[in-house]
Coordinates of C-alpha atoms in Angstrom, one line a residue:
M6 CA 23.5 11.9 5.3
C7 CA 21.8 14.5 3.2
V8 CA 19.6 16.9 5.1
Q9 CA 17.3 19.2 3.2
S10 CA 15.3 21.8 5.2
K11 CA 12.5 23.9 3.9
N12 CA 9.1 25.3 5.0
S13 CA 6.0 23.3 3.9
F14 CA 3.4 24.9 1.9
V15 CA -0.1 24.6 3.5
F16 CA -3.5 24.9 1.9
A17 CA -6.8 24.4 3.6
V18 CA -9.5 22.4 1.8
L19 CA -13.0 22.2 3.2
I20 CA -14.9 19.0 2.4
L21 CA -18.6 18.8 2.5
S22 CA -20.0 17.0 5.4
C23 CA -22.6 14.2 5.5
S24 CA -25.3 13.5 8.1
C25 CA -23.2 10.6 9.5
T26 CA -20.4 12.8 10.9
A27 CA -20.7 14.8 14.0
K28 CA -18.3 17.3 12.6
P29 CA -17.5 18.2 8.9
L30 CA -14.9 15.9 7.3
A31 CA -12.1 18.3 6.4
F32 CA -8.5 18.0 5.2
T33 CA -5.5 20.4 5.1
R34 CA -3.0 19.9 2.3
V35 CA 0.6 20.1 3.2
V36 CA 3.4 19.9 0.5
I37 CA 6.1 17.7 2.0
D38 CA 8.6 18.1 -1.0
E39 CA 7.8 20.1 -4.2
N40 CA 10.6 18.2 -6.1
V41 CA 10.2 14.5 -5.3
G42 CA 7.7 11.8 -6.4
G43 CA 7.5 8.0 -5.8
R44 CA 6.1 5.5 -3.4
T45 CA 5.4 6.5 0.2
A46 CA 5.2 4.7 3.5
V47 CA 4.1 6.0 7.0
G48 CA 5.7 5.1 10.3
D49 CA 7.9 6.4 13.2
I50 CA 11.5 6.3 12.0
D51 CA 13.3 8.5 14.7
G52 CA 11.5 7.0 17.7
D53 CA 9.9 10.2 18.9
G54 CA 6.3 8.7 18.9
N55 CA 5.3 10.7 15.7
N56 CA 4.8 9.1 12.3
D57 CA 7.3 10.1 9.6
I58 CA 7.2 9.6 5.9
A59 CA 9.6 7.5 3.8
V60 CA 9.7 7.9 0.0
H61 CA 11.1 5.4 -2.7
T62 CA 12.0 7.4 -5.9
W63 CA 12.8 5.6 -9.2
S64 CA 16.1 5.8 -11.0
T65 CA 16.2 7.4 -14.4
D66 CA 15.1 5.1 -17.3
R67 CA 13.1 2.8 -15.1
G68 CA 15.9 1.6 -12.8
K69 CA 18.6 1.3 -15.3
E70 CA 20.6 4.3 -14.0
N71 CA 22.2 4.4 -10.6
D72 CA 20.5 7.6 -9.5
G73 CA 17.5 6.5 -7.6
K74 CA 16.9 7.6 -4.0
I75 CA 15.2 6.5 -0.8
G76 CA 14.7 9.1 1.9
W77 CA 12.6 10.0 4.8
Y78 CA 10.9 13.1 6.1
R79 CA 10.7 14.0 9.8
Y80 CA 7.5 15.1 11.4
P81 CA 6.7 18.0 11.9
T82 CA 9.3 20.1 10.1
W83 CA 9.6 17.6 7.2
D84 CA 13.3 18.0 7.0
R85 CA 14.6 15.2 4.6
F86 CA 17.2 12.6 5.6
S87 CA 18.8 10.1 3.2
I88 CA 18.6 6.4 3.4
V89 CA 20.1 5.7 -0.1
D90 CA 21.9 8.4 -2.0
E91 CA 22.1 6.6 -5.3
G92 CA 21.0 3.1 -6.5
H93 CA 19.0 1.2 -9.1
I94 CA 15.7 2.0 -7.4
F95 CA 12.6 0.5 -9.1
G96 CA 9.6 -1.5 -8.5
D97 CA 6.6 -0.8 -6.1
G98 CA 6.3 -1.1 -2.4
I99 CA 8.0 0.4 0.6
V100 CA 7.3 -0.5 4.2
I101 CA 8.3 1.0 7.6
V102 CA 8.6 -1.8 10.1
D103 CA 10.9 -3.0 12.9
L104 CA 12.2 -6.0 10.8
D105 CA 15.1 -6.9 13.1
A106 CA 13.2 -6.5 16.3
D107 CA 15.8 -4.1 17.9
G108 CA 13.3 -1.4 18.9
D109 CA 13.5 0.9 15.9
N110 CA 11.7 0.9 12.6
D111 CA 13.6 -0.1 9.5
V112 CA 12.7 0.2 5.7
V113 CA 11.9 -2.8 3.4
T114 CA 11.5 -1.9 -0.3
A115 CA 12.3 -2.9 -4.0
K116 CA 15.2 -2.4 -6.3
G117 CA 16.1 -3.5 -9.8
N118 CA 14.6 -2.5 -13.2
D119 CA 12.1 -4.0 -15.6
G120 CA 14.2 -7.1 -16.0
E121 CA 15.1 -7.7 -12.3
A122 CA 12.8 -7.9 -9.3
S123 CA 14.8 -7.6 -6.1
V124 CA 13.8 -6.8 -2.5
F125 CA 16.1 -5.3 0.1
W126 CA 15.9 -3.9 3.7
Y127 CA 17.7 -1.1 5.3
A128 CA 18.7 -1.3 9.1
N129 CA 17.8 1.9 11.0
P130 CA 21.0 3.0 12.8
G131 CA 19.1 4.8 15.5
G132 CA 19.1 8.4 16.8
P133 CA 17.3 11.5 15.9
A134 CA 19.0 11.9 12.4
T135 CA 19.6 8.2 11.8
S136 CA 22.5 8.5 9.4
G137 CA 24.4 5.5 8.1
W138 CA 21.6 3.0 7.1
E139 CA 23.0 -0.5 6.4
E140 CA 21.7 -2.2 3.2
H141 CA 20.8 -5.9 3.3
K142 CA 19.7 -7.9 0.3
I143 CA 16.9 -10.4 0.9
A144 CA 16.6 -11.8 -2.6
T145 CA 16.2 -11.5 -6.4
V146 CA 12.7 -12.7 -6.7
E147 CA 12.5 -12.9 -10.5
L148 CA 14.3 -12.0 -13.7
G149 CA 12.2 -10.5 -16.4
S150 CA 10.0 -8.7 -14.1
E151 CA 9.7 -6.0 -11.4
V152 CA 8.5 -6.1 -7.9
K153 CA 4.9 -5.1 -8.0
D154 CA 3.9 -5.4 -4.2
V155 CA 5.8 -5.8 -0.9
E156 CA 4.3 -6.5 2.5
V157 CA 5.8 -7.5 5.8
H158 CA 4.0 -9.7 8.5
D159 CA 4.7 -12.7 10.7
M160 CA 3.3 -15.3 8.3
D161 CA 4.3 -18.5 10.2
H162 CA 3.6 -17.3 13.8
D163 CA 7.3 -17.8 14.9
G164 CA 7.6 -14.2 16.4
K165 CA 9.7 -13.0 13.5
L166 CA 8.5 -10.7 10.6
D167 CA 8.5 -12.2 7.2
V168 CA 8.7 -10.5 3.7
V169 CA 5.9 -11.2 1.1
V170 CA 6.5 -10.2 -2.4
R171 CA 4.4 -10.3 -5.7
T172 CA 6.1 -9.9 -9.1
K173 CA 4.3 -10.2 -12.4
H174 CA 4.7 -14.0 -12.4
K175 CA 5.7 -15.0 -8.9
F176 CA 4.4 -15.1 -5.4
A177 CA 7.2 -15.4 -2.7
V178 CA 7.4 -15.4 1.1
Y179 CA 10.8 -14.9 2.7
Y180 CA 10.7 -16.4 6.2
Q181 CA 13.1 -14.7 8.5
T182 CA 15.4 -17.1 10.3
S183 CA 17.6 -14.2 11.3
S184 CA 17.9 -10.6 10.2
T185 CA 20.4 -11.7 7.6
S186 CA 19.1 -15.1 6.7
W187 CA 15.9 -16.0 4.9
L188 CA 14.1 -19.1 3.8
E189 CA 12.5 -18.6 0.4
K190 CA 9.2 -20.2 -0.6
K191 CA 8.4 -19.1 -4.2
V192 CA 5.8 -20.4 -6.6
D193 CA 4.4 -19.4 -10.0
N194 CA 1.5 -17.0 -9.8
A195 CA -1.2 -15.6 -12.0
E196 CA -0.5 -12.2 -13.4
R197 CA -0.2 -9.3 -12.6
E198 CA -0.5 -6.6 -9.9
G199 CA -2.2 -6.0 -6.5
M200 CA -1.6 -7.8 -3.2
H201 CA -2.9 -7.3 0.4
I202 CA -2.4 -9.2 3.5
G203 CA -5.1 -10.0 6.1
D204 CA -7.1 -12.8 7.8
I205 CA -9.7 -13.7 5.2
D206 CA -11.0 -17.0 6.6
G207 CA -11.0 -16.1 10.3
D208 CA -8.4 -18.6 11.5
A209 CA -6.1 -16.0 13.0
D210 CA -3.3 -16.2 10.4
Y211 CA -2.4 -14.0 7.5
D212 CA -3.9 -14.8 4.1
V213 CA -3.1 -13.1 0.8
L214 CA -5.6 -11.2 -1.4
M215 CA -4.8 -10.8 -5.2
N216 CA -6.8 -9.9 -8.4
G217 CA -10.1 -11.7 -7.7
F218 CA -8.7 -14.7 -5.7
W219 CA -6.9 -15.3 -2.4
L220 CA -4.3 -17.6 -1.2
E221 CA -4.9 -19.5 2.0
N222 CA -2.1 -19.5 4.5
P223 CA -1.6 -23.4 5.3
D224 CA -1.1 -24.9 8.7
R225 CA 2.6 -25.3 8.0
P226 CA 3.4 -22.2 5.9
R227 CA 7.0 -23.1 5.2
T228 CA 6.3 -26.4 3.7
D229 CA 2.7 -26.9 2.7
P230 CA 1.2 -25.4 -0.5
W231 CA -0.9 -22.2 -0.4
T232 CA -4.5 -23.1 -1.7
R233 CA -6.1 -20.6 -4.2
H234 CA -9.7 -19.6 -3.6
D235 CA -11.6 -17.6 -6.2
I236 CA -13.7 -14.6 -5.4
D237 CA -14.8 -13.1 -8.7
A238 CA -13.5 -14.0 -12.2
M239 CA -13.9 -10.4 -13.6
W240 CA -10.7 -9.5 -12.0
Y241 CA -8.6 -12.3 -13.6
E242 CA -10.5 -13.0 -16.8
D243 CA -10.6 -9.4 -18.0
V244 CA -8.2 -10.0 -21.0
T245 CA -7.8 -7.4 -23.6
G246 CA -4.2 -8.3 -24.6
G247 CA -2.5 -5.3 -23.1
W248 CA -0.3 -5.0 -20.1
Q249 CA -3.1 -3.3 -18.1
D250 CA -4.9 -6.7 -17.7
H251 CA -5.2 -8.3 -14.3
S252 CA -4.1 -5.2 -12.3
I253 CA -6.0 -4.3 -9.0
M254 CA -5.7 -2.6 -5.8
G255 CA -7.1 -4.3 -2.7
D256 CA -7.8 -4.1 1.0
I257 CA -9.3 -6.5 3.7
K258 CA -11.6 -5.1 6.3
D259 CA -15.0 -5.8 7.9
I260 CA -17.2 -3.5 5.7
N261 CA -20.7 -4.6 7.0
G262 CA -19.8 -5.0 10.6
D263 CA -20.7 -8.7 10.9
G264 CA -17.4 -9.7 12.4
R265 CA -15.9 -11.3 9.3
N266 CA -13.4 -9.6 7.1
D267 CA -14.6 -8.7 3.7
V268 CA -12.6 -7.8 0.6
V269 CA -12.4 -4.5 -1.5
L270 CA -11.1 -4.5 -5.0
S271 CA -10.4 -1.8 -7.7
H272 CA -9.0 -1.9 -11.2
S273 CA -5.6 0.0 -11.1
E274 CA -4.9 0.3 -14.8
K275 CA -8.2 0.7 -16.7
T276 CA -11.2 2.9 -16.9
G277 CA -14.9 2.2 -16.3
F278 CA -14.6 -0.2 -13.4
S279 CA -16.4 0.3 -10.2
I280 CA -14.7 -0.2 -6.8
M281 CA -16.3 -3.5 -5.5
W282 CA -16.6 -4.9 -2.0
Y283 CA -17.4 -8.5 -1.5
A284 CA -19.3 -9.6 1.6
N285 CA -17.7 -12.7 3.1
S286 CA -20.1 -15.5 4.0
N287 CA -18.0 -18.7 3.1
P288 CA -14.6 -17.6 1.8
K289 CA -13.6 -21.0 0.6
A290 CA -16.8 -21.6 -1.4
G291 CA -15.7 -19.7 -4.6
K292 CA -18.0 -17.1 -6.0
N293 CA -20.9 -18.5 -4.0
G294 CA -19.2 -17.5 -0.8
W295 CA -19.0 -13.8 -1.8
K296 CA -21.7 -11.2 -2.5
R297 CA -20.6 -8.4 -4.8
H298 CA -21.5 -4.8 -4.1
K299 CA -20.7 -1.6 -6.1
V300 CA -19.2 1.4 -4.5
G301 CA -18.6 3.7 -7.4
V302 CA -16.6 4.0 -10.6
I303 CA -13.1 5.4 -10.3
D304 CA -10.9 5.3 -13.4
Y305 CA -7.3 4.0 -13.0
C306 CA -8.0 3.5 -9.3
H307 CA -4.4 3.0 -8.1
T308 CA -5.2 4.0 -4.6
L309 CA -7.5 1.9 -2.5
R310 CA -7.5 2.0 1.4
A311 CA -10.2 0.9 3.7
E312 CA -10.2 3.0 6.9
D313 CA -12.7 4.7 9.2
M314 CA -12.1 8.1 7.9
D315 CA -15.0 10.0 9.6
L316 CA -14.7 8.3 13.0
D317 CA -18.2 6.9 13.0
G318 CA -17.2 3.4 13.7
D319 CA -17.6 1.8 10.3
I320 CA -15.1 1.4 7.4
D321 CA -14.9 3.9 4.6
I322 CA -12.9 3.8 1.4
V323 CA -10.2 6.1 0.2
A324 CA -9.7 6.0 -3.6
A325 CA -7.8 8.0 -6.1
T326 CA -6.9 8.0 -9.8
L327 CA -3.7 7.8 -11.6
I328 CA -2.3 10.9 -13.4
R329 CA -3.4 9.3 -16.8
T330 CA -6.9 10.7 -16.6
S331 CA -7.9 14.2 -17.5
T332 CA -10.2 14.5 -14.4
P333 CA -8.0 13.2 -11.6
E334 CA -9.4 13.0 -8.1
I335 CA -8.7 11.9 -4.6
C336 CA -11.9 10.9 -2.8
V337 CA -13.4 9.3 0.2
F338 CA -16.5 7.1 -0.1
L339 CA -18.3 7.3 3.3
N340 CA -20.0 4.1 4.4
Q341 CA -23.7 5.0 5.0
G342 CA -24.5 1.8 6.8
K343 CA -23.2 -1.7 6.4
G344 CA -21.8 -1.0 3.0
Q345 CA -25.2 -0.8 1.4
S346 CA -24.8 2.8 0.1
W347 CA -21.9 5.3 -0.1
K348 CA -21.4 9.0 -0.1
K349 CA -18.5 10.2 -2.3
I350 CA -16.5 13.1 -0.9
I351 CA -13.9 14.9 -3.1
V352 CA -10.7 15.5 -1.2
A353 CA -8.8 17.0 -4.2
A354 CA -8.9 17.3 -7.9
T355 CA -5.5 15.8 -8.4
S356 CA -3.9 12.4 -8.9
A357 CA -2.2 10.0 -6.5
Y358 CA -0.1 6.9 -6.6
K359 CA -0.6 4.1 -4.2
A360 CA -1.5 6.6 -1.4
K361 CA -1.0 5.5 2.2
T362 CA -3.2 6.3 5.2
G363 CA -1.9 6.8 8.7
D364 CA -2.2 9.1 11.7
I365 CA 0.4 11.6 11.0
D366 CA -0.2 14.0 13.9
N367 CA -1.3 11.6 16.7
D368 CA -4.8 13.2 16.8
G369 CA -6.8 10.0 16.4
D370 CA -7.8 10.2 12.8
M371 CA -6.5 8.8 9.4
D372 CA -4.5 11.2 7.1
I373 CA -3.6 10.5 3.4
V374 CA 0.1 10.5 2.1
T375 CA 0.9 10.4 -1.6
A376 CA 2.9 11.6 -4.5
R377 CA 1.3 13.0 -7.6
S378 CA 2.5 10.1 -9.6
W379 CA 5.0 7.2 -9.7
D380 CA 7.7 9.6 -10.9
K381 CA 6.2 13.0 -10.5
A382 CA 6.3 15.5 -7.5
P383 CA 5.2 16.7 -5.1
I384 CA 4.9 14.6 -2.1
Q385 CA 1.6 15.7 -0.4
L386 CA 0.0 15.1 3.0
W387 CA -3.8 15.5 3.2
R388 CA -4.2 16.0 7.0
N389 CA -7.6 14.9 8.3
T390 CA -8.7 17.7 10.8
L391 CA -11.9 15.9 12.0
K392 CA -10.4 15.2 15.5
K393 CA -7.7 17.5 16.9
K394 CA -5.6 17.1 19.9
K395 CA -6.9 18.5 23.1

């Protein structure tokens, strides 16, 4: 185990309020680690009831070297503990979840390089310091690609959590038969990036949102095919010939409060695209079953989270740019009523990478956790101070 203690650097940032909040929406910036970048996840690792932060940091030369790391930071001191000291760490996606149902949270994440997309999980050994994580390989999903997205849900309603993966060319579900045994269901998939899990058609199972289309979870998920339903062709027909094509971030939430889950999409690798949300009226009817609404243009919008950030009972949108732009920003679009208008609030003039939301300090509001970039420090927490503990 490697422990790294330090004092966090704290900066206060006041965000302008809007008329829909009882109190001003404000965030406090906390630097978790000045020297580490990568993908982040939020969850309680040490079992103390407080959410911690896990970080997946790439190896040198995009996974080719054996110097990548996975670690976690304990709330509230943010001391660092190691999960993986060295490895071919690459790809996108890290999840904190109790995969083996033993009462503590494990870590599921990606390894490999540009030519190997593999997914692993690390068993939490328990205890306050949790040293000695045991590595388990789930599968090599694809050669000639990297892991682009990883999520964990019970996809077949058998009481065991399953692992869902998107690579550049494959969609795969690994159904858990035991914590060391997996049934693979893998199919060819349209390119390229972006996946979110949720109940899109209201039948109480988990469907899969991708770039402008969604995959319907069948009645017998392990054996039946997943049917594709289109939402909007602009996300899968935007072809310029570059690797940036077909790249999105997405979320599934009820934006307009009508009891049906809607869909939110952004372009993660191009400029000039507005965040869009799609009102769900008949999700299997193709484009005729969805009504498109613009939220606001965010270039390289590689962060997209739909949450009630101002605690007014409706769903807002957290968005942020990649480091590629000269005017980076992390922002919140406040829902002004059933998704018909939005108020943009700037959280910070800095970049983010697949920022995560979660209640870090157990005070009932959603905070924001992110690195500056996929390979650049620091790891930062933007603590929402709207509602404080009594």
